[in-house]
XYZ file of C-alpha atoms in Angstrom:
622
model
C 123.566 72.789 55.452
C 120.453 70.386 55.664
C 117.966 71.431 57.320
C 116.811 69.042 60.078
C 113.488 69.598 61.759
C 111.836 68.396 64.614
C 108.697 67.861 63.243
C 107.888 65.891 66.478
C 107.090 69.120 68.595
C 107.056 72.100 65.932
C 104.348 74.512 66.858
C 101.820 75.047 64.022
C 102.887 78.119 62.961
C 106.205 76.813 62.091
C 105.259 73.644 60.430
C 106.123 73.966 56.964
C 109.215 71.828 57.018
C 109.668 69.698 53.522
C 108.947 66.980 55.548
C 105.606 67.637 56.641
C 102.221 66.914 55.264
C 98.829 68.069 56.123
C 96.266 65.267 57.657
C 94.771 62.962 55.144
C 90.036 63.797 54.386
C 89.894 59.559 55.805
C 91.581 60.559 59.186
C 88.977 63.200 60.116
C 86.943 60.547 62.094
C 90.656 59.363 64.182
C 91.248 62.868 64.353
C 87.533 63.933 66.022
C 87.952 60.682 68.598
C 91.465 61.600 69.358
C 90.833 65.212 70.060
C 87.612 64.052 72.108
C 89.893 61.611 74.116
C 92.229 64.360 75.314
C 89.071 66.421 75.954
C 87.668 63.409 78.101
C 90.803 62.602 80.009
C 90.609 66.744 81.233
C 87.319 66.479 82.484
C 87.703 63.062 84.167
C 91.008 63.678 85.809
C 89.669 66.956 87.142
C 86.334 65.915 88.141
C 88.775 63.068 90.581
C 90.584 65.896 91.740
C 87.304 67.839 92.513
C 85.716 64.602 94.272
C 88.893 64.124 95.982
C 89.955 67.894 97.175
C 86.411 69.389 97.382
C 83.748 66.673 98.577
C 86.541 64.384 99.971
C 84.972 61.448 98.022
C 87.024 60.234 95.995
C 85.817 58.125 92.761
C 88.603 54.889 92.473
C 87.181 54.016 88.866
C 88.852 58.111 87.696
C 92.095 56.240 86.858
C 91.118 52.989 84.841
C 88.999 54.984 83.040
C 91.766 57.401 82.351
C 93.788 54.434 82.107
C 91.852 53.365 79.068
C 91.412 56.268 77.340
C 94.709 57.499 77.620
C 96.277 54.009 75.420
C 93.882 55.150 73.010
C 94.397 58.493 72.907
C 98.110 57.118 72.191
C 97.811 54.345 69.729
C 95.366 56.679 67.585
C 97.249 60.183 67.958
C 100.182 57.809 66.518
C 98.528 56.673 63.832
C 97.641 60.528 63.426
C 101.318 61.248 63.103
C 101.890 58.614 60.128
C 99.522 60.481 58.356
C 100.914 63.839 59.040
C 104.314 62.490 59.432
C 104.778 63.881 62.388
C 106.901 61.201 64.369
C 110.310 62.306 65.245
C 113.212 61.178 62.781
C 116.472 62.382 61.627
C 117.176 63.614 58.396
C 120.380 64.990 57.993
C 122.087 62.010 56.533
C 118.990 61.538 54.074
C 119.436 64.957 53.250
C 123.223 65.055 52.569
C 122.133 62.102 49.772
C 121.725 62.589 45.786
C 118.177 62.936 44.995
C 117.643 59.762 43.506
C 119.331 57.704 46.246
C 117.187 59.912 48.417
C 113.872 59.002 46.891
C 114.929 55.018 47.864
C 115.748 55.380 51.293
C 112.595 57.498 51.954
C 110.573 55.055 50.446
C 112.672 52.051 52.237
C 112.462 53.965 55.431
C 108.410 54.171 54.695
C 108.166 50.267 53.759
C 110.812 48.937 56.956
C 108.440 51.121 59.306
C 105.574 49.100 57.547
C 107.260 46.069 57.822
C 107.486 45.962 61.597
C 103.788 47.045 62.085
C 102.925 44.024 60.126
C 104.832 41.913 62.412
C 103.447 43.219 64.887
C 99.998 42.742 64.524
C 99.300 39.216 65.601
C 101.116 39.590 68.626
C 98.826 42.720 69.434
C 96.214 40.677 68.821
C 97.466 37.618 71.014
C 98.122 40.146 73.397
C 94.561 41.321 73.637
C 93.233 37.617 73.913
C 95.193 37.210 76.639
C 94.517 40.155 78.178
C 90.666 39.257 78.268
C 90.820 37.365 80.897
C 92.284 40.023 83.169
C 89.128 41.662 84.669
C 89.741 45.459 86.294
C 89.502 46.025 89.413
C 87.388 49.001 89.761
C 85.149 48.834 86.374
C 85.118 44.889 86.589
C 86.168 44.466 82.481
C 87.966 42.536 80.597
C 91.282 44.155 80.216
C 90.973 43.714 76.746
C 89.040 46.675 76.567
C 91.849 48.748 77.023
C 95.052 46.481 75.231
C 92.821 46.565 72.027
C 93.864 50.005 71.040
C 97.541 48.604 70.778
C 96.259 46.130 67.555
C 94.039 48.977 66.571
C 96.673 51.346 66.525
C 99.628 49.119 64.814
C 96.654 48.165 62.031
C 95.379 51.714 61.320
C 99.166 52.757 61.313
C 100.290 49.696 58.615
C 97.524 50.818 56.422
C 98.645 54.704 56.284
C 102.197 53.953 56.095
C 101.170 51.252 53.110
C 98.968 53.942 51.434
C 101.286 56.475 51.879
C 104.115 54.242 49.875
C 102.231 53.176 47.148
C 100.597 56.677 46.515
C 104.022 58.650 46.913
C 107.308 56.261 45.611
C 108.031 55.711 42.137
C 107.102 51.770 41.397
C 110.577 51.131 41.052
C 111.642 52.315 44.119
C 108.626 50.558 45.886
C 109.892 47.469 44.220
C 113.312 47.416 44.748
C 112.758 48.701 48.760
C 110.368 46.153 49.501
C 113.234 43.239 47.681
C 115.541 45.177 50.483
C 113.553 45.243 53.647
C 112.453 41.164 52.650
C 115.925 40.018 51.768
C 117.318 41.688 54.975
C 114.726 39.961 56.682
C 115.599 36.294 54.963
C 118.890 36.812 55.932
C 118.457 37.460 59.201
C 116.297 34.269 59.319
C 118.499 32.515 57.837
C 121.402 33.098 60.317
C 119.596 32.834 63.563
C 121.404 29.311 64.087
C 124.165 30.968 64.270
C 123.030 34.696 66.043
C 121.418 32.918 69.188
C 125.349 31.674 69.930
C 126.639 35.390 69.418
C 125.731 36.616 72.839
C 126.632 40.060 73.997
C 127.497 40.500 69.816
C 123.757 40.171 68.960
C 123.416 43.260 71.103
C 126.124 44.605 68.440
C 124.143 43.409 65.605
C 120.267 44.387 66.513
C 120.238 46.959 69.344
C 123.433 49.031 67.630
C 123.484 48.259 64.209
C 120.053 47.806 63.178
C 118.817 50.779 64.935
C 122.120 53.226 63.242
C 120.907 51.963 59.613
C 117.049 52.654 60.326
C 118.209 55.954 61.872
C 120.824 56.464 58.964
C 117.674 55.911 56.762
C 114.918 58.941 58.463
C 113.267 55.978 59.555
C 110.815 57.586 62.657
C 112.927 56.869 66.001
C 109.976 55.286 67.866
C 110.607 52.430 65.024
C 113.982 52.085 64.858
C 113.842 50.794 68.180
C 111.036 48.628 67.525
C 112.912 47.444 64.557
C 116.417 46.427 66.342
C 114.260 45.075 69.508
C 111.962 43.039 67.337
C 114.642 41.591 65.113
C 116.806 40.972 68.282
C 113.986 38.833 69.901
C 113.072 37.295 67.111
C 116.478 36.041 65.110
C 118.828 35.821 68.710
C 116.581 34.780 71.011
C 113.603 32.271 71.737
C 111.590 35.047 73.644
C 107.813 34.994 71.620
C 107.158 38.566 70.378
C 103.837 38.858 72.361
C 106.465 39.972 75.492
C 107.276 42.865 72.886
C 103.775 44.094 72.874
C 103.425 43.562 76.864
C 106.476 45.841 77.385
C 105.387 48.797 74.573
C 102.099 48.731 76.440
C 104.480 48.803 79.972
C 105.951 52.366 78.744
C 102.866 53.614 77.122
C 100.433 53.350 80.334
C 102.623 54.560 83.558
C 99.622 56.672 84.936
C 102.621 59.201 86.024
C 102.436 59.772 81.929
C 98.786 61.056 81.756
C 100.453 64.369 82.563
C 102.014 64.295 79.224
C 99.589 65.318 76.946
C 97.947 68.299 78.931
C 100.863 69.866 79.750
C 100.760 69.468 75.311
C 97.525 71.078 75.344
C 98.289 74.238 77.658
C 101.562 74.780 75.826
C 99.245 75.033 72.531
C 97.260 77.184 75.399
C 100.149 79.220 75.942
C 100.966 80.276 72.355
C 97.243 80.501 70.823
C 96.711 83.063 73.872
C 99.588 85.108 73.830
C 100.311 84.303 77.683
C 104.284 83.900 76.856
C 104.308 87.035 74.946
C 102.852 89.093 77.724
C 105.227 87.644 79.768
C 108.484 88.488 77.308
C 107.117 92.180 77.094
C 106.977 92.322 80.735
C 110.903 91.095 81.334
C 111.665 93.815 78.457
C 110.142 96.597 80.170
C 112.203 95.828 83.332
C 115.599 94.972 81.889
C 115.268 95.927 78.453
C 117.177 99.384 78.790
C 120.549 97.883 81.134
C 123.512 96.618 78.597
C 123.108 93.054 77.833
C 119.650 93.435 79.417
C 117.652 91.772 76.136
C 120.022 88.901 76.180
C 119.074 88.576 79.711
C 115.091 89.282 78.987
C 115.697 86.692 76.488
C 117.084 83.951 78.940
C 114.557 84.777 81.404
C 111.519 84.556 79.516
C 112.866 81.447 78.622
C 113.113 80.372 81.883
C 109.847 81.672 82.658
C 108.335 80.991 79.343
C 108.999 76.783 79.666
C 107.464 76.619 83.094
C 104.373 77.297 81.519
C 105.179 75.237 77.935
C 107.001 72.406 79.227
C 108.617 71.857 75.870
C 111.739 74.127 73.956
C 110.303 74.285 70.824
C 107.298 76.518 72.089
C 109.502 77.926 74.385
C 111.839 79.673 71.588
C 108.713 80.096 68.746
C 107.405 82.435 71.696
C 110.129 84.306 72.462
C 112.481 84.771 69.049
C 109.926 86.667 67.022
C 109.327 88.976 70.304
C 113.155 90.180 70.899
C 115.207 89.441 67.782
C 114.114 92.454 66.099
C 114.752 94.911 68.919
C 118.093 93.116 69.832
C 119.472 93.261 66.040
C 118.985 96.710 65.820
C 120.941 96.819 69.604
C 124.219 95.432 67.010
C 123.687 92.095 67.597
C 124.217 89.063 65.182
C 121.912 87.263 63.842
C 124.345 83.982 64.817
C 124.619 84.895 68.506
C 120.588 85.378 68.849
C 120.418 81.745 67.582
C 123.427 80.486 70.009
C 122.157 82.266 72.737
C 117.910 80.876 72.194
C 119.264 77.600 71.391
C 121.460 77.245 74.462
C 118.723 79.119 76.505
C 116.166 76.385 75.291
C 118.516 73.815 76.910
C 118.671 75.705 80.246
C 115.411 75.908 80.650
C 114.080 72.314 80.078
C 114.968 71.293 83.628
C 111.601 74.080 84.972
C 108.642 72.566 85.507
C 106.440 71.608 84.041
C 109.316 69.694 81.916
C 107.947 66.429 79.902
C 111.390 65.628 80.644
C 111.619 65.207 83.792
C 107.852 63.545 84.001
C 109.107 61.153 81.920
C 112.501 60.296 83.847
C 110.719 60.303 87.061
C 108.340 57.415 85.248
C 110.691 55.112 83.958
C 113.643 55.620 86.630
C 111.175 55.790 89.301
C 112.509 59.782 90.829
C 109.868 61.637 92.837
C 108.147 63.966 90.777
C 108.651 66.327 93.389
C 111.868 66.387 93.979
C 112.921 67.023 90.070
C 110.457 70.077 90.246
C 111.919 71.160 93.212
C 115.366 70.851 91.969
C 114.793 72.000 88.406
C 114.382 75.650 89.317
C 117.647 75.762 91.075
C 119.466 73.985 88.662
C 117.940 75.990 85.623
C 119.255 78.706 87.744
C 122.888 77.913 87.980
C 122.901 77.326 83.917
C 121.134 81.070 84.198
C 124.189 82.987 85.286
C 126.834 80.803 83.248
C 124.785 82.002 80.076
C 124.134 85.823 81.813
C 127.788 85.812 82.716
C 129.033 85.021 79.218
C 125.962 87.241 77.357
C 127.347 90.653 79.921
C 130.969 89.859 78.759
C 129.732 89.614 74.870
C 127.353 92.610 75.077
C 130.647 95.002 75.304
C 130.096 96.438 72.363
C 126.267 96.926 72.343
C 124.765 100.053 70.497
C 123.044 101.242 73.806
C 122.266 104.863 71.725
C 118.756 105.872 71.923
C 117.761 103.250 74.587
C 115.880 104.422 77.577
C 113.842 102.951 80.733
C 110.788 102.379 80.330
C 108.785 104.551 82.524
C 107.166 103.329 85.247
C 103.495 103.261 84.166
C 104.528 101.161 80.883
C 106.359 98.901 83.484
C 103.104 98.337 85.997
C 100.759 98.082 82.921
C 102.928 95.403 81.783
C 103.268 93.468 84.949
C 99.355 93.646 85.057
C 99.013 91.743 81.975
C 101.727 89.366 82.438
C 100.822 88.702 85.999
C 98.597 85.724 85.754
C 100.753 84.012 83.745
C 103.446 84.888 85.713
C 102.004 83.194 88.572
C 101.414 79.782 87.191
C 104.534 78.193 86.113
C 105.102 79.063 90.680
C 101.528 77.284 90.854
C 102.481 74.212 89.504
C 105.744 73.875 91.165
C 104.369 74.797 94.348
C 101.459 72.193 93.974
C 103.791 69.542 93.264
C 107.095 70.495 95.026
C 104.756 70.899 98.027
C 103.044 67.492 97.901
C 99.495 69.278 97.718
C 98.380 67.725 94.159
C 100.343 65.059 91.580
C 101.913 66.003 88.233
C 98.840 64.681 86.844
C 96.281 66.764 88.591
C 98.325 69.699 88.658
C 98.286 69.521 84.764
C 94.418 69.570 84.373
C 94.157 72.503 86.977
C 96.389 74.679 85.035
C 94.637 73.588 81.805
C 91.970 74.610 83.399
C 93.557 78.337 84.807
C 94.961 78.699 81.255
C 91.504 78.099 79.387
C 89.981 80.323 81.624
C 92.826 83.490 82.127
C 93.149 83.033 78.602
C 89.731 83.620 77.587
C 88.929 86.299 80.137
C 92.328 88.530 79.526
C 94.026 87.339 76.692
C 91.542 87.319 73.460
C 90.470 84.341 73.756
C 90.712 80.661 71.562
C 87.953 80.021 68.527
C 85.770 76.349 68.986
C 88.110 75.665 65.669
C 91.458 76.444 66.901
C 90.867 74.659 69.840
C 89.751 71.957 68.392
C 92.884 71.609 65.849
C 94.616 71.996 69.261
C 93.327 68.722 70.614
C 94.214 67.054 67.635
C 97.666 68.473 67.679
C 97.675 67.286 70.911
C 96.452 64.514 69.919
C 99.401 63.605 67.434
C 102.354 64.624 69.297
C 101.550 62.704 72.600
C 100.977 60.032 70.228
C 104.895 60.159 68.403
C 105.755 60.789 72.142
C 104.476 57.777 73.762
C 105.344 55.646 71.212
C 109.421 56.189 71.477
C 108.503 55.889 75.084
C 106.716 51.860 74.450
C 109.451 50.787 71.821
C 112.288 52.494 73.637
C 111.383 50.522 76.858
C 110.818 47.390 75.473
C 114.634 48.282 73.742
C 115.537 48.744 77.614
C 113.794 45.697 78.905
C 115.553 43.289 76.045
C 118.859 44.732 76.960
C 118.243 43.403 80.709
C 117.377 40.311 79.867
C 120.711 39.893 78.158
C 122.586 40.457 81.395
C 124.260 43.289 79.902
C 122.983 45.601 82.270
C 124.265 43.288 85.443
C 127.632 43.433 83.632
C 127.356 47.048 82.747
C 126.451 47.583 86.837
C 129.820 45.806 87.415
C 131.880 47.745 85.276
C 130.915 50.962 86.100
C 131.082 50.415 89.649
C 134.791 49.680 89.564
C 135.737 52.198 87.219
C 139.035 54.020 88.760
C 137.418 57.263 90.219
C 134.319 55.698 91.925
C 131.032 57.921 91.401
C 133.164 61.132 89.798
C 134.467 58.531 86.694
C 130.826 57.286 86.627
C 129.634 60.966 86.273
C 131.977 62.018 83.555
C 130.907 58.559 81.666
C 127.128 60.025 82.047
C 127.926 63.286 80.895
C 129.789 61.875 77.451
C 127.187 59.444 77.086
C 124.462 61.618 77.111
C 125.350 64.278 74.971
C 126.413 61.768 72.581
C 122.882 60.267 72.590
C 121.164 63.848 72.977
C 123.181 64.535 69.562
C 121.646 61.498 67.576
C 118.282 60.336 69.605
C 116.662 63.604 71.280
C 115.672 64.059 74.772
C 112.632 61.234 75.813
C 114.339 58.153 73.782
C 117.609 58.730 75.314
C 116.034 58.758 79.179
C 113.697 56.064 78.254
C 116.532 53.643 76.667
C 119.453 54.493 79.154
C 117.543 55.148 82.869
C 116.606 51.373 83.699
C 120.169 50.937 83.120
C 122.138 53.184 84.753
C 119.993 54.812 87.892
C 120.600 51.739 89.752
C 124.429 51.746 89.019
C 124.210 55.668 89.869
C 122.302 54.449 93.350
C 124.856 51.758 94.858
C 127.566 54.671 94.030
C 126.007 56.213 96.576
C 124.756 59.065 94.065
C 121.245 60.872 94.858
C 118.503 59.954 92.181
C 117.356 63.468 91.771
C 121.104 65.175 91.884
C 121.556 62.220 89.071
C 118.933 63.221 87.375
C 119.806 66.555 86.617
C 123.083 66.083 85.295
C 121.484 63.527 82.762
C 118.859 66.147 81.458
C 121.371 68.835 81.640
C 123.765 66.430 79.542
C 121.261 65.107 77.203
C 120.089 68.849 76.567
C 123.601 70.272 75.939
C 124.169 67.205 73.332
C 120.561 68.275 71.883
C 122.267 71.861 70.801
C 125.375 70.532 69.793
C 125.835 70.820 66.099
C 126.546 69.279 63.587
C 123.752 66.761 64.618
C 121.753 68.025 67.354
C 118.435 68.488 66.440
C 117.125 71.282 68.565
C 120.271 73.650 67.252
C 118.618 73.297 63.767
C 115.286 73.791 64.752
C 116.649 77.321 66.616
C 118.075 78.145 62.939
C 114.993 77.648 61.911
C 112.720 79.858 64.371
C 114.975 82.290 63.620
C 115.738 81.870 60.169
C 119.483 82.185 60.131
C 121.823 79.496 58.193
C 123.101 76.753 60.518
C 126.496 77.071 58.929
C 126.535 81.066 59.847
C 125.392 80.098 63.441
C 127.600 77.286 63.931
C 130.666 79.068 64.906
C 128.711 81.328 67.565
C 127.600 78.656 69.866
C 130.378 76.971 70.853
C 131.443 79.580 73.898
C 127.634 79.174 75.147
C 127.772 75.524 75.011
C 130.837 76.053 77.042
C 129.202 77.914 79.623
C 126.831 75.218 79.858
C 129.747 72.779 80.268
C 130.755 74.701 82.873
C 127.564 74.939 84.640
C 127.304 71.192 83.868
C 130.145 70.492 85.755
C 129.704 72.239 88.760
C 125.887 71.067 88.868
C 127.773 67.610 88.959
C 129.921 68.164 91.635
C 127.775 69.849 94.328
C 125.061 67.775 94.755
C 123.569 70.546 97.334
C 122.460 72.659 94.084
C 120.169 69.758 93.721
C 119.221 67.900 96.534
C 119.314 71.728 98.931
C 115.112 71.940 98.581
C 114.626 68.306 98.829
């Protein structure tokens, strides 16, 4: 089977995918600024909250100038993931492809992502002219000051992806890709006459087509929107590509998004400290010794684990290598460990600090609050459909030689784990309770984490913490770009009236809002399959919240059946990414696990369902 990596948010350790590629000597200087940008956006965001919650004086210039740095901390960290390749993409069609037909697409897929930079660069420019004479309100500056790191960005990018071509494909596959991508683009020129009287096909043609061939390709997701978006405006419509640029900078700013990148950092916190661990060994010394107990350890430092992380992948590279070993010699399978971390994973990306739901809450505009409030419930019910079906599988378990751990092991443990115990409840609490945002709630527990960390948990090296603000760096970078191109996709679809139409439709489906939640749960596994978790929300929320809200359906209940959808499709072989990336934590075959997920992802289904039809399981806390 091919293996198909996230390379988007794989921890360090795990990073030596065939796709990846360390950072390039001429980057160092990008890579010191980025990592000092996330640095600076810390200190400035937590010296507002310390002005604001200590001295009661607050500074109103704190959020332009996070404001600023932040588009620059995301147009450079994506230029940092070109040159380490670290954008998300999917490569299991590339990989089922003969070498040498492999070797083409790779190099076309390098050349069409180059290809829209380049067309992109004037109107990033034009942009920033125009933006000049915007001045900010607090600072009093042009605006430009901040916009220009979109033309920076899309430059420094073009010339990496170029270098990266020429130095890498064969000339003939350079030549014969680039006489692809430019005759595409002819004949797409050549037939907008007759594409700007397609209507609703054009959405067909661009939005559906050209983004399944780029993604068909490994082209980088984040530009396989921008592709279909940019060819749509451009060959169907008379819309100036300028607007394209207004909207990527739209979905890359949302100050609700500033959260994004130090929740990054303190998962990086989390596994360079051993915070998760401490936690894992403390669920194992109080369940460890009941039958089915590690498979419940395991789901519970997961749940546990990701309120700390806020992403899966750190989540299960924390907790596989910590109870595999001890679990396979309990009789289980190697296949079932991987259905039951992958499925886990998915359970547990609804607890907060979840990018996921950060980023919903941003572009469908859901209170913050209420999806952190809700997330631990619902996380919960998924909980005991996985514990229920782990007790019934765990018959059979070799419980000979097993014993409680006495009680002194247990308190020592509990000691250690205890501050990180208490700080996935911290955040939630914070937020949930209204005291702090998601924003300033991240920077405190940066801040708790930096300093627990050093104090009880070994510590971090200058170097390794530096490598994790350019890590940082990079992925918020590959993340915020899907979010800019993915809601300029969303924006272009509007305009076409298709989402008035699509409003229409859904409202009179047969079945009112219980037809409209079973056409959300298809839809968004099928997307979680192919697209991941933050394009999916970012391309499909604008559209169908509102529909969701004149059905009379709450936003936040809504919500989490779309993250608990999108996450089950995530798992779902043969495509779903995060199911591979599983196989590959815990280095098992995806063909051998294949066959031992599919009663777990049925107990999500089931947990799914019933999360869909009582609302109270979300909307109880609210």
């Amino acid at each position: 089977m091919v293996d198909v990596v996230d390379t988007l948010t794989l921890p360090e350790n795990l990073s030596e995918n065939e796709g990846a590629r360390p950072g390039s000597a001429i980057m160092r200087p990008v890579e010191f600024v980025a990592g000092a940008l996330v640095a600076f956006i810390i200190c400035v965001l937590l010296l507002g909250v310390i002005s604001r919650y200590v001295f009661s004086l607050p500074f109103v210039w704190v959020d332009e100038v996070a404001s600023i740095s932040f588009i620059w901390l995301a147009m450079l960290g994506s230029a940092i993931a070109i040159d380490r390749n670290e954008h998300l993409r999917l490569t299991l069609f590339v990989g089922m492809m003969p070498e040498r037909l492999r070797q083409f697409v790779e190099t076309f897929a390098l050349l069409a992502v180059a290809a829209f930079l380049a067309a992109m660069v004037w109107p990033a420019i034009d942009y920033a002219i125009e933006e000049s004479y915007v001045t900010s309100a607090a600072l009093n500056i042009p605006n430009s000051w901040r916009v220009s790191a979109l033309a920076t960005g899309i430059v420094l990018m073009l010339l990496l992806a170029l270098r990266y071509a020429v130095k890498t494909a064969p000339p003939r596959d350079l030549l014969l890709a680039a006489a692809t991508v430019a005759g595409l683009g002819l004949v797409f020129w050549l037939g907008t006459p007759v594409f700007k009287g397609l209507g609703y096909y054009n959405i067909l043609i661009f939005l559906l087509g050209v983004v399944a061939l780029c993604l068909v390709a490994g082209v980088p997701i984040a530009f396989c929107f921008g592709l279909g978006t940019l060819c749509f405006l451009m060959f169907s419509t008379s819309v100036p590509t300028v607007v394209m640029v207004g909207r990527m900078d739209e979905g890359m700013s949302s100050i609700i998004l500033l959260s994004v990148p130090i929740f990054v950092l303190l998962g990086c916190i989390l596994d360079a400290t051993g915070m998760g661990k401490a936690i894992v060994d403390f669920l194992a010394s109080m369940l460890g010794h009941v039958r089915a107990g590690m498979s419940y350890v395991l789901l519970g430092s997961l749940f546990l684990v990701s309120g700390i992380s806020g992403s899966k992948v750190s989540d299960m590279a924390t907790v596989a290598p910590a109870l595999f070993p001890e679990m396979k010699r309990r009789g289980y399978q190697p296949k079932d460990l991987i259905a039951l971390l992958s499925t886990g994973a998915a359970m547990a990306d609804t607890v907060p600090p979840s990018i996921v739901l950060i980023v919903l809450g941003s572009v469908a505009g859901v209170s913050i609050a209420g999806l952190f409030n809700a997330g631990f419930v619902i996380a919960g019910v998924l909980l005991a459909a996985l514990a229920g079906l782990a007790r019934w599988k765990a018959m059979a378990e070799d419980m000979k030689g097993v014993r409680r751990a006495p009680l002194a092991v247990v308190g020592k443990a509990a000691l250690i784990a205890g501050p990180a115990l208490v700080l996935p409840f911290i955040i939630r609490a914070a937020v949930g309770g209204g005291v702090a945002t998601a924003t300033e709630v991240s920077t405190i527990a940066v801040l708790y984490a930096l300093i627990i960390g050093i104090v009880l948990y070994g510590g971090i090296s200058l170097r390794k913490f530096y490598q994790m603000l350019v890590e940082t760096a990079a992925l918020s970078g590959a993340i915020l770009m899907i979010l800019g191109t993915a809601l300029a996709m969303a924006w272009a679809l509007t305009q076409t009236g298709f989402a008035r139409d699509l409003a229409s439709f859904m409202a009179h489906l047969p079945g009112g809002w219980l037809s409209f939640m079973a056409v959300t749960i298809v839809v968004f596994m099928i997307l979680g399959c192919v697209l991941e978790g933050l394009p999916a929300i970012v391309l499909l929320a604008p559209l169908m919240f509102p529909i969701a809200k004149n059905l009379g359906i709450n936003d936040v209940h809504y919500s989490m059946v779309v993250v608990t959808a999108m996450n089950i499709g995530l798992m779902t072989p043969p495509i779903g990414i995060g199911f591979y990336i599983a196989c590959k934590i815990g280095n098992v075959s995806p063909d051998e696990a294949m066959g031992a997920i599919w009663p777990y992802l049925v107990a999500l289904l089931v947990g799914l369902v019933v999360i869909a039809l009582v609302p109270g399981f979300s909307t109880w806390v609210l």
